[in-house]
Coordinates of C-alpha atoms in Angstrom, one line a residue:
M497 CA 12.7 19.3 15.5
T498 CA 8.8 19.4 16.6
Q499 CA 5.8 19.1 14.6
Q500 CA 3.5 19.7 17.2
G501 CA 2.3 23.2 15.3
V502 CA 1.2 21.5 11.5
R503 CA -1.3 20.0 12.4
W504 CA -3.4 17.3 10.2
T505 CA -6.8 17.5 8.5
A506 CA -9.5 15.9 9.5
D507 CA -10.0 13.3 6.3
Q508 CA -5.9 12.4 7.3
V509 CA -6.9 11.5 10.9
L510 CA -9.7 9.2 9.8
A511 CA -7.3 7.9 7.4
L512 CA -6.2 5.8 10.2
A513 CA -9.2 4.5 10.9
P514 CA -9.4 0.3 10.5
D515 CA -12.9 0.1 9.0
A516 CA -15.9 2.0 8.1
P517 CA -17.7 1.7 11.8
S518 CA -14.8 3.6 13.5
R519 CA -14.2 6.5 11.5
K520 CA -18.8 6.9 12.3
A521 CA -17.9 6.0 16.3
V522 CA -15.5 8.8 16.4
S523 CA -17.3 11.4 15.4
K524 CA -18.7 11.5 19.2
L525 CA -15.5 11.2 20.2
G526 CA -13.8 14.7 18.3
V527 CA -14.6 17.1 20.5
A528 CA -14.2 18.7 24.2
G529 CA -16.5 17.2 25.6
P530 CA -15.6 13.2 26.6
W531 CA -11.8 14.7 27.6
S532 CA -10.2 15.9 30.0
E533 CA -6.4 16.6 30.9
A534 CA -5.7 16.7 27.5
G535 CA -2.4 18.2 26.2
S536 CA 0.8 17.8 23.5
S537 CA 3.7 18.3 23.8
G538 CA 6.6 19.6 21.6
E539 CA 8.1 16.1 21.1
G540 CA 5.1 15.2 18.9
T541 CA 2.9 13.4 21.6
V542 CA -0.8 13.8 22.1
W543 CA -2.3 12.5 25.3
G544 CA -6.0 12.4 26.6
L545 CA -8.4 11.0 29.3
C546 CA -11.8 10.2 28.0
K547 CA -15.0 9.4 29.9
G548 CA -16.3 6.1 29.3
S549 CA -19.0 4.3 30.4
G550 CA -16.7 2.6 33.6
S551 CA -15.9 4.7 36.9
K552 CA -12.6 5.6 35.8
P553 CA -12.1 7.9 32.4
Y554 CA -9.5 6.0 29.5
Q555 CA -6.5 6.7 29.3
T556 CA -5.9 7.2 25.6
V557 CA -1.6 8.9 24.6
V558 CA -0.5 8.7 20.2
D559 CA 2.7 9.4 19.3
I560 CA 2.2 11.6 16.3
A561 CA 6.0 10.8 15.5
D562 CA 6.8 6.9 16.1
I563 CA 9.9 6.8 18.2
T564 CA 10.8 3.0 17.3
G565 CA 11.2 3.8 13.8
A566 CA 7.8 3.1 11.7
A567 CA 5.7 6.0 9.7
G568 CA 2.5 6.2 11.5
P569 CA 1.6 7.0 14.4
A570 CA 1.9 4.7 18.0
Y571 CA -1.1 4.3 20.1
K572 CA -2.0 3.7 23.4
C573 CA -4.9 3.4 25.1
S574 CA -6.4 1.6 28.7
C575 CA -9.8 0.2 26.7
P576 CA -10.6 -3.1 26.4
S577 CA -11.4 -2.6 22.3
R578 CA -9.3 -4.8 20.1
K579 CA -9.7 -2.7 16.9
F580 CA -6.2 -0.4 16.7
P581 CA -6.3 2.3 16.3
C582 CA -9.4 2.4 18.6
K583 CA -11.8 5.3 18.5
H584 CA -10.3 6.7 21.5
A585 CA -7.2 7.1 20.2
L586 CA -8.7 8.6 16.9
G587 CA -11.2 11.0 18.3
L588 CA -7.9 12.4 20.2
L589 CA -6.1 13.1 17.1
L590 CA -9.8 14.7 16.0
L591 CA -9.6 17.1 18.7
W592 CA -5.8 17.7 18.6
A593 CA -5.9 18.2 14.6
G594 CA -9.1 20.9 14.9
G595 CA -6.7 23.0 17.8
E596 CA -10.0 22.8 19.9
G597 CA -10.2 22.9 23.9
P598 CA -6.4 22.1 25.6
F599 CA -4.8 22.3 22.3
G600 CA -5.0 25.5 22.0
S601 CA -4.2 26.8 25.0
S602 CA -1.0 24.2 26.0
P603 CA 0.6 23.4 23.0
D604 CA 3.7 22.2 24.7
A605 CA 3.1 20.9 28.0
Q606 CA 4.6 17.5 29.7
P607 CA 2.9 14.6 30.0
P608 CA 1.3 13.0 32.7
A609 CA 3.4 10.1 34.2
W610 CA 1.3 7.5 32.8
A611 CA 1.9 8.5 29.3
A612 CA 5.5 9.1 29.5
E613 CA 5.7 5.5 31.5
W614 CA 4.5 4.0 27.9
L615 CA 7.0 7.0 26.1
A616 CA 9.8 5.9 28.1
A617 CA 9.4 2.0 27.6
R618 CA 9.3 2.7 23.9
R619 CA 12.1 4.7 23.3
K620 CA 13.8 2.1 25.6
R621 CA 13.2 -0.9 22.8
A622 CA 13.9 1.7 20.2
D623 CA 17.4 2.1 21.5
T624 CA 17.8 -1.7 22.3
K625 CA 16.8 -2.4 18.8
R626 CA 19.1 0.3 17.5
A627 CA 21.9 -1.3 19.7
S628 CA 21.6 -4.9 18.3
E629 CA 21.3 -3.9 14.8
V630 CA 24.7 -2.5 14.8
A631 CA 26.4 -5.2 17.0
P632 CA 28.6 -8.1 15.8
D633 CA 26.3 -10.7 15.5
A634 CA 27.1 -13.3 18.1
A635 CA 27.0 -16.2 15.5
P636 CA 27.6 -15.3 11.8
A637 CA 25.1 -17.0 9.8
D638 CA 26.5 -20.3 8.1
P639 CA 26.3 -19.3 4.2
E640 CA 26.6 -22.6 3.3
A641 CA 23.3 -24.0 5.3
A642 CA 21.6 -20.9 3.4
R643 CA 23.0 -21.5 0.4
R644 CA 21.2 -25.4 1.1
R645 CA 18.5 -24.0 1.8
A646 CA 17.6 -21.9 -0.8
E647 CA 18.7 -25.2 -3.0
R648 CA 15.6 -26.9 -2.0
R649 CA 13.2 -24.4 -1.9
A650 CA 14.4 -23.6 -5.5
E651 CA 13.6 -27.4 -6.1
R652 CA 10.6 -27.4 -4.3
V653 CA 9.5 -24.1 -6.9
T654 CA 10.5 -25.6 -9.7
A655 CA 7.9 -29.0 -9.0
G656 CA 5.2 -26.4 -8.4
V657 CA 5.8 -24.5 -11.6
T658 CA 6.2 -28.0 -13.6
E659 CA 2.4 -29.1 -11.9
L660 CA 1.5 -25.9 -12.8
E661 CA 2.5 -26.2 -16.6
Q662 CA 1.1 -29.4 -17.1
R663 CA -2.8 -28.3 -15.3
L664 CA -2.5 -25.1 -17.7
S665 CA -1.7 -27.6 -20.8
D666 CA -4.8 -30.0 -19.2
L667 CA -6.9 -26.7 -19.5
L668 CA -5.8 -25.9 -23.0
R669 CA -6.5 -29.4 -24.5
G670 CA -9.8 -29.1 -23.2
G671 CA -10.6 -25.9 -24.6
I672 CA -11.0 -22.8 -22.2
A673 CA -14.9 -23.2 -22.4
S674 CA -14.2 -26.5 -19.7
A675 CA -13.2 -23.9 -16.6
E676 CA -16.6 -22.9 -16.9
Q677 CA -17.6 -26.7 -15.9
T678 CA -14.9 -27.6 -14.0
G679 CA -15.6 -24.8 -11.1
Y680 CA -13.3 -22.7 -8.5
G681 CA -12.6 -26.1 -6.6
L682 CA -9.9 -27.2 -9.1
W683 CA -8.0 -23.8 -9.1
E684 CA -8.3 -23.4 -5.3
E685 CA -6.4 -26.7 -5.1
T686 CA -4.2 -26.0 -7.4
A687 CA -3.3 -22.7 -5.6
A688 CA -3.0 -24.3 -2.2
R689 CA -0.4 -26.7 -4.3
M690 CA 1.7 -23.9 -4.9
V691 CA 1.3 -22.9 -1.5
D692 CA 2.8 -25.8 -0.3
A693 CA 5.7 -25.0 -3.4
Q694 CA 6.9 -22.1 -1.3
A695 CA 5.9 -19.9 -4.3
P696 CA 2.8 -18.0 -2.9
G697 CA 3.2 -15.2 -5.6
L698 CA 2.1 -18.3 -7.8
A699 CA -0.9 -19.1 -5.4
A700 CA -2.3 -15.0 -5.8
R701 CA -2.3 -15.5 -9.5
V702 CA -3.9 -18.7 -9.6
R703 CA -7.1 -17.9 -7.2
E704 CA -6.9 -15.0 -9.8
L705 CA -7.7 -17.3 -12.7
G706 CA -10.2 -19.3 -11.2
A707 CA -12.7 -16.5 -10.6
I708 CA -12.7 -15.8 -14.1
P709 CA -14.8 -17.9 -15.3
S710 CA -18.4 -17.3 -16.0
S711 CA -17.3 -13.4 -14.7
G712 CA -19.0 -11.6 -17.7
P713 CA -19.2 -10.8 -21.1
G714 CA -16.0 -12.0 -22.7
W715 CA -14.2 -13.6 -19.7
P716 CA -12.8 -16.7 -22.1
V717 CA -10.5 -14.0 -23.8
R718 CA -9.4 -12.8 -20.3
M719 CA -8.5 -16.2 -19.3
L720 CA -6.5 -17.2 -22.4
E721 CA -4.5 -14.2 -21.5
E722 CA -4.0 -14.9 -17.4
C723 CA -2.8 -17.9 -18.7
A724 CA -0.6 -16.8 -20.8
L725 CA 1.3 -14.6 -18.4
L726 CA 1.2 -17.3 -16.0
H727 CA 2.7 -19.8 -18.5
L728 CA 5.4 -16.6 -19.4
L729 CA 6.0 -16.8 -15.8
D730 CA 6.6 -20.3 -15.4
Q731 CA 9.1 -19.7 -18.6
G732 CA 10.9 -17.6 -17.1
W733 CA 11.1 -19.2 -13.9
L734 CA 12.6 -22.5 -15.5
H735 CA 14.9 -20.6 -17.6
R736 CA 16.1 -17.8 -15.0
D737 CA 19.8 -18.9 -15.9
R738 CA 19.9 -17.3 -18.9
L739 CA 17.8 -13.9 -17.6
P740 CA 19.3 -10.2 -17.4
E741 CA 19.7 -10.2 -13.5
A742 CA 17.3 -7.9 -13.5
L743 CA 15.0 -9.4 -15.2
A744 CA 16.1 -12.6 -13.3
A745 CA 14.7 -10.9 -10.1
T746 CA 11.5 -9.9 -11.0
V747 CA 10.8 -13.7 -12.1
R748 CA 11.5 -14.3 -8.4
S749 CA 9.8 -11.9 -7.0
R750 CA 6.5 -12.8 -8.9
I751 CA 7.1 -15.9 -8.2
G752 CA 6.8 -14.6 -4.2
L753 CA 10.3 -15.9 -3.2
P754 CA 11.4 -13.3 -0.5
T755 CA 14.4 -10.7 -2.1
P756 CA 15.6 -7.8 0.5
S757 CA 15.5 -4.4 -0.4
E758 CA 19.5 -3.7 -1.0
G759 CA 21.6 -0.9 -2.2
A760 CA 22.2 2.8 -0.9
A761 CA 19.2 4.2 0.8
V762 CA 18.1 7.6 -0.3
R763 CA 17.1 9.8 1.8
D764 CA 14.1 12.8 0.4
H765 CA 10.9 14.7 1.0
W766 CA 8.4 12.0 0.4
L767 CA 5.3 12.9 0.0
V768 CA 2.3 10.6 0.8
L769 CA 0.6 10.0 -3.0
A770 CA -2.1 7.3 -2.4
Q771 CA -2.9 5.0 0.2
Y772 CA -5.6 1.7 0.4
D773 CA -6.5 -1.3 1.5
T774 CA -6.6 -4.4 -0.5
A775 CA -7.9 -7.7 1.5
D776 CA -8.8 -11.6 1.1
S777 CA -9.5 -14.3 3.5
R778 CA -6.1 -14.4 4.6
L779 CA -3.9 -10.9 4.5
T780 CA -4.9 -7.2 4.3
T781 CA -2.5 -5.6 2.5
R782 CA -1.8 -1.9 2.1
R783 CA -0.3 0.3 -0.6
I784 CA 1.5 3.4 0.3
W785 CA 2.6 5.6 -2.4
L786 CA 5.1 8.2 -2.1
H787 CA 7.1 10.9 -4.4
G788 CA 10.9 12.2 -3.6
A789 CA 10.9 16.1 -3.7
E790 CA 14.4 16.4 -4.9
S791 CA 14.9 13.0 -6.3
G792 CA 12.0 12.7 -7.7
R793 CA 11.3 9.1 -7.6
T794 CA 8.0 6.9 -7.0
A795 CA 7.8 4.6 -4.4
L796 CA 5.8 1.8 -3.3
L797 CA 6.1 0.8 1.0
L798 CA 3.8 -2.6 1.6
S799 CA 2.2 -3.2 4.7
Y800 CA 0.3 -6.8 5.7
G801 CA -1.8 -7.3 8.7
A802 CA -3.8 -11.0 9.4
A803 CA -7.2 -10.8 7.9
G804 CA -9.8 -8.3 9.0
R805 CA -7.5 -6.2 10.8
A806 CA -5.1 -3.4 9.2
P807 CA -1.8 -3.5 8.8
A808 CA 0.3 -0.5 11.4
L809 CA 2.1 1.3 9.2
A810 CA -0.6 4.1 8.0
L811 CA 0.8 6.7 6.3
P812 CA -2.6 9.7 5.3
V813 CA -2.4 11.4 2.0
G814 CA -1.2 14.6 1.9
L815 CA 1.8 14.3 4.6
A816 CA 5.1 14.9 4.1
L817 CA 7.9 12.7 5.4
D818 CA 12.1 13.8 5.8
A819 CA 13.0 10.0 5.2
E820 CA 15.4 7.1 3.8
L821 CA 14.0 4.4 1.6
T822 CA 15.7 1.4 0.3
A823 CA 14.7 0.1 -2.4
Y824 CA 14.7 -3.9 -3.5
P825 CA 15.9 -5.0 -6.5
G826 CA 13.9 -6.1 -10.3
A827 CA 13.2 -4.5 -13.5
G828 CA 11.0 -1.8 -13.0
Q829 CA 10.7 -2.4 -9.0
L830 CA 9.6 0.7 -7.1
R831 CA 9.0 -1.2 -3.9
A832 CA 11.2 0.2 -1.1
D833 CA 11.4 0.0 2.4
L834 CA 11.3 2.9 4.5
G835 CA 14.2 3.2 6.7
E836 CA 15.3 6.1 9.5
Q837 CA 12.5 8.9 9.2
F838 CA 14.3 12.2 10.4
S839 CA 11.0 14.1 11.2
A840 CA 7.5 13.6 12.0
P841 CA 4.6 13.3 9.0
A842 CA 3.2 17.0 8.2
P843 CA 0.8 18.5 5.9
T844 CA 1.9 19.7 2.6
T845 CA 0.9 21.5 -0.5
A846 CA 3.4 20.2 -2.6
R847 CA 2.1 17.9 -5.1
P848 CA 4.1 15.8 -7.8
P849 CA 4.8 17.0 -11.9
G850 CA 1.7 15.7 -13.9
V851 CA 2.3 14.5 -17.7
R852 CA -0.2 14.1 -20.4
T853 CA -2.4 11.3 -21.0
E854 CA -0.2 9.9 -24.0
Q855 CA 2.2 10.1 -22.1
A856 CA 1.1 8.2 -19.1
A857 CA 0.0 5.2 -22.2
R858 CA 3.5 5.1 -23.5
R859 CA 5.3 4.9 -19.8
Y860 CA 3.0 2.1 -19.0
G861 CA 4.0 0.4 -22.2
E862 CA 7.6 1.0 -21.7
V863 CA 7.9 -0.8 -18.5
L864 CA 5.5 -4.0 -19.3
R865 CA 9.2 -5.0 -21.6
D866 CA 11.1 -4.9 -18.5
D867 CA 7.9 -6.6 -16.0
P868 CA 4.8 -8.3 -18.5
W869 CA 3.4 -9.2 -15.0
L870 CA 2.8 -5.5 -14.3
D871 CA -0.8 -4.5 -13.3
S872 CA -0.2 -1.1 -13.7
W873 CA 2.2 2.1 -13.3
P874 CA 2.2 5.2 -11.2
V875 CA 1.4 8.2 -12.7
T876 CA 0.5 11.7 -12.2
L877 CA -2.1 13.3 -15.0
S878 CA -1.8 17.2 -15.4
E879 CA -4.5 19.2 -16.6
V880 CA -7.6 16.8 -17.1
I881 CA -10.9 17.2 -16.7
P882 CA -13.1 13.8 -15.6
T883 CA -16.0 13.5 -18.3
P884 CA -19.0 10.5 -18.9
L885 CA -17.2 8.5 -22.2
P886 CA -19.0 8.9 -25.5
G887 CA -22.0 7.6 -26.8
P888 CA -25.0 7.5 -25.3
S889 CA -25.4 3.3 -24.2
S890 CA -21.8 4.2 -22.0
D891 CA -22.1 4.3 -18.8
G892 CA -18.3 4.4 -18.6
W893 CA -15.5 7.8 -17.4
Q894 CA -12.9 8.9 -18.6
L895 CA -10.1 11.6 -18.1
A896 CA -9.5 14.2 -20.7
D897 CA -6.9 15.7 -21.5
A898 CA -7.5 19.3 -21.3
K899 CA -4.6 20.7 -24.2
G900 CA -5.5 18.3 -26.1
G901 CA -7.8 15.6 -28.3
T902 CA -6.5 12.5 -25.6
A903 CA -7.9 10.9 -22.9
L904 CA -7.5 7.6 -20.6
P905 CA -10.9 5.7 -19.6
I906 CA -11.5 4.9 -16.0
R907 CA -11.3 1.3 -14.8
P908 CA -14.5 0.2 -14.4
S909 CA -13.9 -0.8 -11.0
A910 CA -13.3 2.4 -10.3
A911 CA -15.8 4.0 -11.9
S912 CA -18.5 2.4 -9.6
R913 CA -17.0 3.5 -6.3
A914 CA -17.8 6.9 -4.4
G915 CA -14.0 8.3 -5.0
L916 CA -15.3 9.7 -9.0
W917 CA -18.2 11.7 -7.6
R918 CA -15.7 13.1 -5.6
L919 CA -13.5 13.1 -7.8
V920 CA -16.1 15.1 -10.1
A921 CA -17.3 17.6 -7.7
L922 CA -13.9 18.7 -6.7
S923 CA -12.9 19.5 -11.1
G924 CA -16.5 20.9 -11.9
G925 CA -15.9 21.2 -15.2
A926 CA -12.5 22.4 -14.7
P927 CA -8.8 20.9 -15.4
V928 CA -7.7 19.1 -12.3
T929 CA -4.2 17.1 -11.1
V930 CA -4.9 13.8 -10.4
F931 CA -2.7 10.5 -9.3
G932 CA -3.1 7.0 -9.8
E933 CA -2.6 4.0 -11.3
C934 CA -2.5 3.3 -14.9
G935 CA -3.1 0.2 -16.6
H936 CA -4.5 -2.7 -19.0
E937 CA -8.0 -2.4 -17.4
G938 CA -8.0 1.8 -17.3
F939 CA -6.9 4.6 -14.7
T940 CA -7.7 3.8 -10.9
P941 CA -8.0 8.1 -10.0
L942 CA -6.8 7.6 -6.5
T943 CA -5.9 11.3 -5.4
A944 CA -6.5 14.2 -7.1
W945 CA -5.3 18.1 -6.6
P946 CA -7.9 21.2 -7.8
R947 CA -5.9 23.7 -9.5
G948 CA -4.1 26.3 -8.0
V949 CA -2.5 25.7 -4.3
G950 CA -4.6 23.3 -2.4
E951 CA -4.3 20.3 -0.3
A952 CA -5.1 16.7 -2.1
V953 CA -8.0 14.9 -1.7
A954 CA -8.0 11.2 -1.3
L955 CA -10.5 9.4 -3.4
C956 CA -9.8 6.0 -2.3

């Protein structure tokens, strides 16, 4: 199936940029001037030669529908940039998205030899990978060895959980206020101990705990709440044999034990609801929210990159892809693995069905029964209007239900971002549809659709 007749928008192309400097630099390359011998094929390939500072132009090719199985585009450029994708690949996609120059006059050409060679090599690797997946294993895995490895890791996790319980007991015995004098170093040391115990999920929560003291008014209450959730997770692990299987799977996932996706794959037309990155000194995590048009399911794809580098998987908001997803086990678990794709991601004006604000809050409360450590829950709000919170001294915002007297406060950290003003401008005082994450700190808007028919607008 060809997707070349369906162009992406400029915003969808810019969403692939690894950082802000790349988005700024690409503005000069998204026009026909620097490009020569550019073209596109019906199989989903775009190529061109971009004039640079040297005597030879850079050879740039983009596979819109990655033939190796990843959902986002694949890129190749002869420039020395270490960014991925580089500004030349982004500029080529911008030129293609605008349908200008060679893309308007030759929409279905044959790639030049250098681009065809790269594509052929990729297809060969993809065929080899598929063959290896269906071929029988030369040496079957030893189930007894796997069981022993799992037991050894469980013992290390138990030792780490026991040590963390003692650390929490010492904190409460000495008083929450003592955490302000202790400083972050103690919690960083504790987090390192959890890494040694092969419990990365606990390590992440401990690091968050260490950032709470002196973080603003009410920090002792937040500290106590997080300590209680950590204690609950510790006890869940120590008594996991007595838990229902779904809740036990959730505990293992929160601890950080690897759990493979399982069950039957679900094929659907998946609408990309949101994509955003979070980063620390070690890792960049990309979250991509999808909605199944036929199944009505919401799914989360996670992708990771080394610190300072964008993850490889990229699906700009407003695209839809015909693909299979396989879910992970666990109570209320929405994470899934992306499987086989049957077409390239293409723009769509479809949007998910929305709910009222009180229904969103109620749903979040319901899922907390299955997963008490859940920070937020994805939800689409229909017919809401962004308005300032009432009160002369308030500088916060809320999403007010246009058909009722209820509202959801916008999370303070989200209210300080530029995306809020984009949402306010999109609304103009009229109701809009908003997708985001509803949590105990408020609602985080991620994507919005204007009233009537219109394209999705990313807010993050």
